[in-house]
Coordinates of C-alpha atoms in Angstrom, one line a residue:
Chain A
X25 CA 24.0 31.1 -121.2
X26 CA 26.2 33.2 -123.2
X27 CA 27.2 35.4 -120.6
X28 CA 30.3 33.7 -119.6
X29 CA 32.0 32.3 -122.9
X30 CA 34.1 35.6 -123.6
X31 CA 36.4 34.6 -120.8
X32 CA 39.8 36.4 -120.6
X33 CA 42.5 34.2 -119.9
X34 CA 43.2 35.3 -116.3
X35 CA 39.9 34.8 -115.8
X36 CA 38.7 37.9 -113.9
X37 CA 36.9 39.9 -116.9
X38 CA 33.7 38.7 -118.6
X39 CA 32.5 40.3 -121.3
X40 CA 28.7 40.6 -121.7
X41 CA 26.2 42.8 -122.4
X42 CA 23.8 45.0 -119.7
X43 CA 20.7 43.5 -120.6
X44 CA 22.0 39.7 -120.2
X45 CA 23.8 40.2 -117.3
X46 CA 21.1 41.9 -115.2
X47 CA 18.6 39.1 -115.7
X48 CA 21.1 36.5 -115.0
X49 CA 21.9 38.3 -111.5
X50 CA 17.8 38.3 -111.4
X51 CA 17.2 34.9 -112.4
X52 CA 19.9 33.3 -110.0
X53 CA 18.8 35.1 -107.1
X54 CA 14.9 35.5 -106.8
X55 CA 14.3 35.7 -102.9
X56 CA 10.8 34.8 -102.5
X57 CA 8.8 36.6 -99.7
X58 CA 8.6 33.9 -97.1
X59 CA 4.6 33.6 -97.3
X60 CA 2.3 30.1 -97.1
X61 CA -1.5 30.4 -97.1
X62 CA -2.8 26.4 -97.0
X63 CA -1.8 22.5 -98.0
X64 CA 0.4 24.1 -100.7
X65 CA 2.2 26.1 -98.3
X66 CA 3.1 22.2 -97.1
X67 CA 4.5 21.7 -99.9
X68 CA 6.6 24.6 -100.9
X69 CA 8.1 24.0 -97.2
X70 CA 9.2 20.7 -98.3
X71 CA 10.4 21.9 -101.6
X72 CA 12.6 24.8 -99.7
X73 CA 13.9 21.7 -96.9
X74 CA 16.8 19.9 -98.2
X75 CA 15.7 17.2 -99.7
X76 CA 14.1 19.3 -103.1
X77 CA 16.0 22.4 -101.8
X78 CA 15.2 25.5 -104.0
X79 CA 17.7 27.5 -102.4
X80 CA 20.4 25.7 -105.2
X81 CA 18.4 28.0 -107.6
X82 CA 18.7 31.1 -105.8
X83 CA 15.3 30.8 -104.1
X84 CA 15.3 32.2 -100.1
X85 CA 12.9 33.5 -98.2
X86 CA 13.2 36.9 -97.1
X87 CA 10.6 37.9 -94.0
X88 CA 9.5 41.7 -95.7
X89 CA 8.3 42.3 -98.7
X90 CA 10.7 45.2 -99.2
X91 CA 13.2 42.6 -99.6
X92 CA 11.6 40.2 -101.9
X93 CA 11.4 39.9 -105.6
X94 CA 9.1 37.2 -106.3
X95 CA 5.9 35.8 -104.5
X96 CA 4.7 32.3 -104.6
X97 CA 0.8 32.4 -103.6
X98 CA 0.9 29.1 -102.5
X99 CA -2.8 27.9 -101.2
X100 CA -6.1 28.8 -100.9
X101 CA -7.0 33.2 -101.6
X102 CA -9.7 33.9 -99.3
X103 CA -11.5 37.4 -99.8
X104 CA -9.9 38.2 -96.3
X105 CA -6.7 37.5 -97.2
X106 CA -6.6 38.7 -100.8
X107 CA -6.9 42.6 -99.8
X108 CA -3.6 41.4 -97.3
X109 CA -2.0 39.7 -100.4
X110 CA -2.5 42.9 -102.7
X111 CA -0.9 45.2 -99.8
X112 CA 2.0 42.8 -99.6
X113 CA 2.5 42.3 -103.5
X114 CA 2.5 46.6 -103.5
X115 CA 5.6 46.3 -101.3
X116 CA 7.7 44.9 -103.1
X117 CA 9.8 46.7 -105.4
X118 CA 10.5 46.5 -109.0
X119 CA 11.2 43.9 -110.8
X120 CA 8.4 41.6 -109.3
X121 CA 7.2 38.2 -110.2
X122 CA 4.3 36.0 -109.1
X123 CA 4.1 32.1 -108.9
X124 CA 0.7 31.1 -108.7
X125 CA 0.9 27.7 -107.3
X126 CA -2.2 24.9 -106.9
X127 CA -5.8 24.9 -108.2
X128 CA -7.0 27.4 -105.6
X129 CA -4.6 30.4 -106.1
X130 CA -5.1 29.2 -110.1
X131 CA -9.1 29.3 -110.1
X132 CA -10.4 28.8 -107.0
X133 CA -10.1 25.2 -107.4
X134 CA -12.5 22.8 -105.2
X135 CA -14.2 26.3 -103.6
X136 CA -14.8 27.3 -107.1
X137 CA -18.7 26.8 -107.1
X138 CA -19.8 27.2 -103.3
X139 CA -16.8 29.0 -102.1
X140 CA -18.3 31.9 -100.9
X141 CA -15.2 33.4 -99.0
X142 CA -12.8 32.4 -101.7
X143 CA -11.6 34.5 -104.9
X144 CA -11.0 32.5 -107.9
X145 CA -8.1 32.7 -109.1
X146 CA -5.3 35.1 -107.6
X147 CA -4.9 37.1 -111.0
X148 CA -8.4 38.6 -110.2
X149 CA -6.4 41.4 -107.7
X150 CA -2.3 41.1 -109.6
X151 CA -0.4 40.1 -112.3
X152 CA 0.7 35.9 -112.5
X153 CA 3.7 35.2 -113.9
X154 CA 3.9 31.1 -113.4
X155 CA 1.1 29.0 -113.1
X156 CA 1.7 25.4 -111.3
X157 CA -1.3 23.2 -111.3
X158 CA -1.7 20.4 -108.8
X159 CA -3.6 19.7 -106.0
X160 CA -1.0 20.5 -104.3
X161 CA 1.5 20.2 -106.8
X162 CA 4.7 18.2 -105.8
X163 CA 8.0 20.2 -105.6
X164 CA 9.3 19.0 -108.4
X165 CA 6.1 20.7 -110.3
X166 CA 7.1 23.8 -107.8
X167 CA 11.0 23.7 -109.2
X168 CA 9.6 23.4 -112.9
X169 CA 7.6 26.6 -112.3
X170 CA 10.2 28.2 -110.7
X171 CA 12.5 27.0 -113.6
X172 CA 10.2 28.5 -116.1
X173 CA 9.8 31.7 -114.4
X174 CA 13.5 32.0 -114.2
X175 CA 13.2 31.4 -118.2
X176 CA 11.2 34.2 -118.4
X177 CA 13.5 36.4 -117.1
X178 CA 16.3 35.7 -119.0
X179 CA 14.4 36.5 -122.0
X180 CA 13.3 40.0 -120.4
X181 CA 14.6 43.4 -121.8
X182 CA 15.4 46.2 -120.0
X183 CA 12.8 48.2 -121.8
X184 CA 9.4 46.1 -120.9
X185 CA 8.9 43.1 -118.7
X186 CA 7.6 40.0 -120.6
Chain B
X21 CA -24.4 9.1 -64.4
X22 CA -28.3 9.6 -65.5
X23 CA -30.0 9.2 -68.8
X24 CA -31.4 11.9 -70.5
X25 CA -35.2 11.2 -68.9
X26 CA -33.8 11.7 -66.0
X27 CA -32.3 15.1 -66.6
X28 CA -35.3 15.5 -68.0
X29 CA -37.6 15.1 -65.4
X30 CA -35.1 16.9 -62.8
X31 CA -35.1 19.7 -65.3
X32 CA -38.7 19.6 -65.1
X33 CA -39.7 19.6 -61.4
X34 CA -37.0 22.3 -60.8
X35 CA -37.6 25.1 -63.6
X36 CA -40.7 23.9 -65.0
X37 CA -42.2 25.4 -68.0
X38 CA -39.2 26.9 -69.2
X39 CA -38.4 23.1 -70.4
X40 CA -40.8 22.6 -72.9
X41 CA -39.9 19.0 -74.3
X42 CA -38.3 15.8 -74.8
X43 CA -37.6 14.0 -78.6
X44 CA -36.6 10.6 -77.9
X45 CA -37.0 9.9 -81.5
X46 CA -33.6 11.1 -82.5
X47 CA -31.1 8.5 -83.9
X48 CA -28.3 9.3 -80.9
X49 CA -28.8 10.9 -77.6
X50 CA -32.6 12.4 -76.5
X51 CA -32.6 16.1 -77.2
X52 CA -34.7 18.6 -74.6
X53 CA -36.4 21.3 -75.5
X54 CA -35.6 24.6 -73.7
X55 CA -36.3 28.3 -74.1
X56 CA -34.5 30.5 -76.0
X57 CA -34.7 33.0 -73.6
X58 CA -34.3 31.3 -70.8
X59 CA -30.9 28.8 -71.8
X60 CA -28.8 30.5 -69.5
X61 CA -30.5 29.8 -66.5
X62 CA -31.2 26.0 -67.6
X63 CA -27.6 25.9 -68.2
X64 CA -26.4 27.4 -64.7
X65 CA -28.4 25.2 -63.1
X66 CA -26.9 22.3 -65.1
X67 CA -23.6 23.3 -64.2
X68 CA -24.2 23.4 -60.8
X69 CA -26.3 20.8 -59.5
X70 CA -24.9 18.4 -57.4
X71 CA -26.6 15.3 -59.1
X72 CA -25.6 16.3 -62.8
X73 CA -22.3 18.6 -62.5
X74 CA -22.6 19.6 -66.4
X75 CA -18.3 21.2 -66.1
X76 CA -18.1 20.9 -70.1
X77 CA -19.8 22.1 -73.3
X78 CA -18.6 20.0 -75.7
X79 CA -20.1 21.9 -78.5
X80 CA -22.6 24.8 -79.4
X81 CA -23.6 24.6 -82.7
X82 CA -26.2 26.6 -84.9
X83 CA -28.7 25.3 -87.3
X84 CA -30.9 26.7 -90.3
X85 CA -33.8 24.4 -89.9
X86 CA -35.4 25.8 -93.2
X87 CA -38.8 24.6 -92.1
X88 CA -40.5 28.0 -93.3
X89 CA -42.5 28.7 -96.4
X90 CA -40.0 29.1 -99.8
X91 CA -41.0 32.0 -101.7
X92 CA -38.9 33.8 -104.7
X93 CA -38.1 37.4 -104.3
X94 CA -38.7 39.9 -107.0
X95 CA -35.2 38.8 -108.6
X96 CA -36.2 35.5 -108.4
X97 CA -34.5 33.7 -105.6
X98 CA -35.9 31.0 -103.4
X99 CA -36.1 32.8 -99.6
X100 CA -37.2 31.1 -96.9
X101 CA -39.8 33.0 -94.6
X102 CA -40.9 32.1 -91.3
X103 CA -39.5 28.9 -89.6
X104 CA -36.5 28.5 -87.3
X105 CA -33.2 28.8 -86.5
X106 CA -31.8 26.5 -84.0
X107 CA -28.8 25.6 -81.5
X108 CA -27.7 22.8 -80.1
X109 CA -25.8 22.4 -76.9
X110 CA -24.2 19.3 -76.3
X111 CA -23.1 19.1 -72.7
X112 CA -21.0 16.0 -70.7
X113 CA -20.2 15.8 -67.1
X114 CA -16.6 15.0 -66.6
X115 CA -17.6 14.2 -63.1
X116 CA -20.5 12.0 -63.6
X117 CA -19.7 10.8 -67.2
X118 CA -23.1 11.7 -68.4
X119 CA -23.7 13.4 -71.2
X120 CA -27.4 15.4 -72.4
X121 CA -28.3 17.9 -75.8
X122 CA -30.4 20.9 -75.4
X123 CA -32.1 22.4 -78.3
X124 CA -33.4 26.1 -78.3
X125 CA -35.3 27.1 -81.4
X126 CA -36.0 31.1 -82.1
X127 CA -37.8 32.6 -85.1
X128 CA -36.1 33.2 -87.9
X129 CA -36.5 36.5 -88.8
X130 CA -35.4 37.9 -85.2
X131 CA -33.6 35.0 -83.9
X132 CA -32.5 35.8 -80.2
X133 CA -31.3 33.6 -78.0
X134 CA -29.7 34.4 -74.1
X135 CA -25.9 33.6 -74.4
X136 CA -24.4 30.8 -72.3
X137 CA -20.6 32.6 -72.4
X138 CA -20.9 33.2 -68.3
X139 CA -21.8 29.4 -67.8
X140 CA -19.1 28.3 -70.5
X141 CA -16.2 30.3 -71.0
X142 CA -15.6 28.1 -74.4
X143 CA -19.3 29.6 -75.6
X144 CA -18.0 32.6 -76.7
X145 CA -16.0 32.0 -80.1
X146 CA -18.8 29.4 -80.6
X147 CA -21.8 31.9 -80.4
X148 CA -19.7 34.3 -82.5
X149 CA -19.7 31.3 -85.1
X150 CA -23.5 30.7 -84.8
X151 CA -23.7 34.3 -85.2
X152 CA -21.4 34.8 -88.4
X153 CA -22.7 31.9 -90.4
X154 CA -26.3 31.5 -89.2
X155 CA -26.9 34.6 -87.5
X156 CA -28.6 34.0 -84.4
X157 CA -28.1 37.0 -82.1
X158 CA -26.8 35.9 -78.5
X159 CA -28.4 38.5 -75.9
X160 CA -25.7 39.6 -73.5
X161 CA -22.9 38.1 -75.5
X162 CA -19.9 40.4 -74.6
X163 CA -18.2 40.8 -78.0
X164 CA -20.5 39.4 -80.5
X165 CA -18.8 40.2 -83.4
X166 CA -18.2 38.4 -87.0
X167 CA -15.6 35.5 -86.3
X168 CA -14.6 33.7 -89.6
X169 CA -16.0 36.5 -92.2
X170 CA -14.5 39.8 -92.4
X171 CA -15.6 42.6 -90.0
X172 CA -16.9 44.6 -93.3
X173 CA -19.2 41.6 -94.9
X174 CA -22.9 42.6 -95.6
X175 CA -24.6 42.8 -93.2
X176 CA -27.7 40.3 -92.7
X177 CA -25.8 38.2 -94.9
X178 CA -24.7 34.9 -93.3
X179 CA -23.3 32.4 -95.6
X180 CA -24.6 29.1 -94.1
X181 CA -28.4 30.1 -94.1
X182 CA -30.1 27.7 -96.8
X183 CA -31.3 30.8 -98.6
X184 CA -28.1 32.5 -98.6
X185 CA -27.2 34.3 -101.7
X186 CA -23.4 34.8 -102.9
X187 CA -22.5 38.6 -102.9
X188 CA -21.7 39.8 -106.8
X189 CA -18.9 42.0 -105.3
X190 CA -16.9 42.2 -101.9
X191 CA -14.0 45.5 -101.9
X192 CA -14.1 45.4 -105.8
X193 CA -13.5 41.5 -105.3
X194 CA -15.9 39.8 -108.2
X195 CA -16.8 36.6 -105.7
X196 CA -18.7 34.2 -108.3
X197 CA -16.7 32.2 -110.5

């Protein structure tokens, strides 16, 4: 980690730097905006319930996206709900992140021939960040995303976003 | 509890032409024949006979038949022309424990068909369905809007028509893959 290895013996300074200390606050506490859209929403449920439990990394859903750092789109994007998704993602505040999780919110998955009311792929209206495939992919595919993402941001500066 | 040529000829001596057929040649139940503009009466008078006591519409369901003439438009697309459009009424007694299937058939190009919604309460999200995905207009519907699609989707565009053609755009929204 590198953050916490200049201990001081009485243990109450740590000496790091801005940039490395500001994504590990990020990383260890990305509140997701508490937001299912099909079978995948299933499944991030049961990775959030105790038995995967996401919440040891930092992971909790918050009810407003004026709370929320991170989005998971887990399911299906319909064209009705994608105009909805891009007002919600617009709420959120700086620094975001998006987990695109499952085939659909990947590419449109099984609707991506005949799927008239489906967009394919959720990075047609904003930016992905993480992509877990699966169909739906089990939580421990949803922690590995979530793991990766969290790599991401250690590696962030302050001046750009990765 | 009656079979369906039974209904059938009740239906017949009661309203008369307005029941136009019988198809016994079906692989489940015997469908009759009814018109389009004239459902709603066939349908109050289903409900409320003594002998038949039709209380539930199990389900109201609309059909493309594509049984018109396929042309290509001047971009080249197969369009059907002429032909029907269908729905189906499938209708049980929880009284009498009979069950019957009505079939109304309008053209396709100005499919009207009298709404059942003051016979069956449950009609009305179904006709809305017809309506969005086949679009068969239900005459004195009284909110006979788009259910499933958004309010804002083309309009004479209903996705379940045989001939139906996938939108290049909807809000900005590239739809094709």
């Amino acid at each position: 980690m590198g953050l916490l290895d200049k201990e001081f013996s009485d243990g109450n300074i740590v000496v790091a730097n801005v940039e490395d200390l500001l994504n590990w606050a990020r990383l260890s506490s990305v509140w997701q905006l508490g937001f299912g859209l099909a079978c995948c929403a299933i499944e991030m449920m049961a990775t959030s319930a105790s038995h995967y439990d996401f919440d040891r990394f930092g992971l909790i859903p918050r009810n407003t996206p004026r709370q929320a750092d991170a989005i998971i789109i887990s399911g299906t994007v319909t064209l009705k709900m994608a105009i909805r998704i891009k007002r919600l993602y617009e709420q959120i505040p700086d620094p975001k992140y998006i987990i695109s999780m499952g085939s659909c919110a990947n590419s449109g998955g099984p609707y991506w021939e005949h799927g008239y009311h489906v967009l394919k792929g959720v990075d047609r209206i904003i930016p992905v960040d993480v992509y877990v495939p699966g169909c739906p992919p089990r939580p421990e595919a949803l922690l590995e995303g979530l793991l990766k993402l969290q790599e991401k941001i250690r590696n962030e500066s302050l001046r750009k976003k990765l | 509890m009656k079979t369906a040529e039974e209904i059938f000829e009740i239906l017949k001596n009661e309203l008369g032409e307005i029941i136009l057929s019988i198809d016994k040649d079906t692989p489940t139940e015997p469908i009759i024949s009814v018109e389009p503009l004239k459902i709603h009466i066939v349908s109050k008078f289903l409900r409320d006979n003594s002998e038949l006591q039709f209380d539930s519409l199990m389900c109201l369901s609309g059909v493309d038949d594509a049984n018109g003439k396929k042309v290509k438009d001047n971009e080249g697309y197969d369009v059907i022309e002429g032909g029907t459009l269908s729905v189906y009424y499938h209708l049980y007694s929880t009284v009498l424990k009979h069950k019957i299937t009505l079939k109304v058939s309008a053209p396709r190009e100005d499919a009207k068909v009298e709404s059942v919604e003051n016979v069956w309460k449950c009609a009305d999200w179904h006709e809305r369905e017809a309506y969005d995905m086949i679009g068969i207009k239900f005459l004195n519907h009284p909110d006979l809007r788009r259910i499933l699609m958004p309010y804002d989707w083309e309009e004479n565009s209903h996705p379940l028509r045989k001939d139906f053609k996938v939108p290049e755009f909807y809000q900005g929204m590239k739809i094709p893959y």
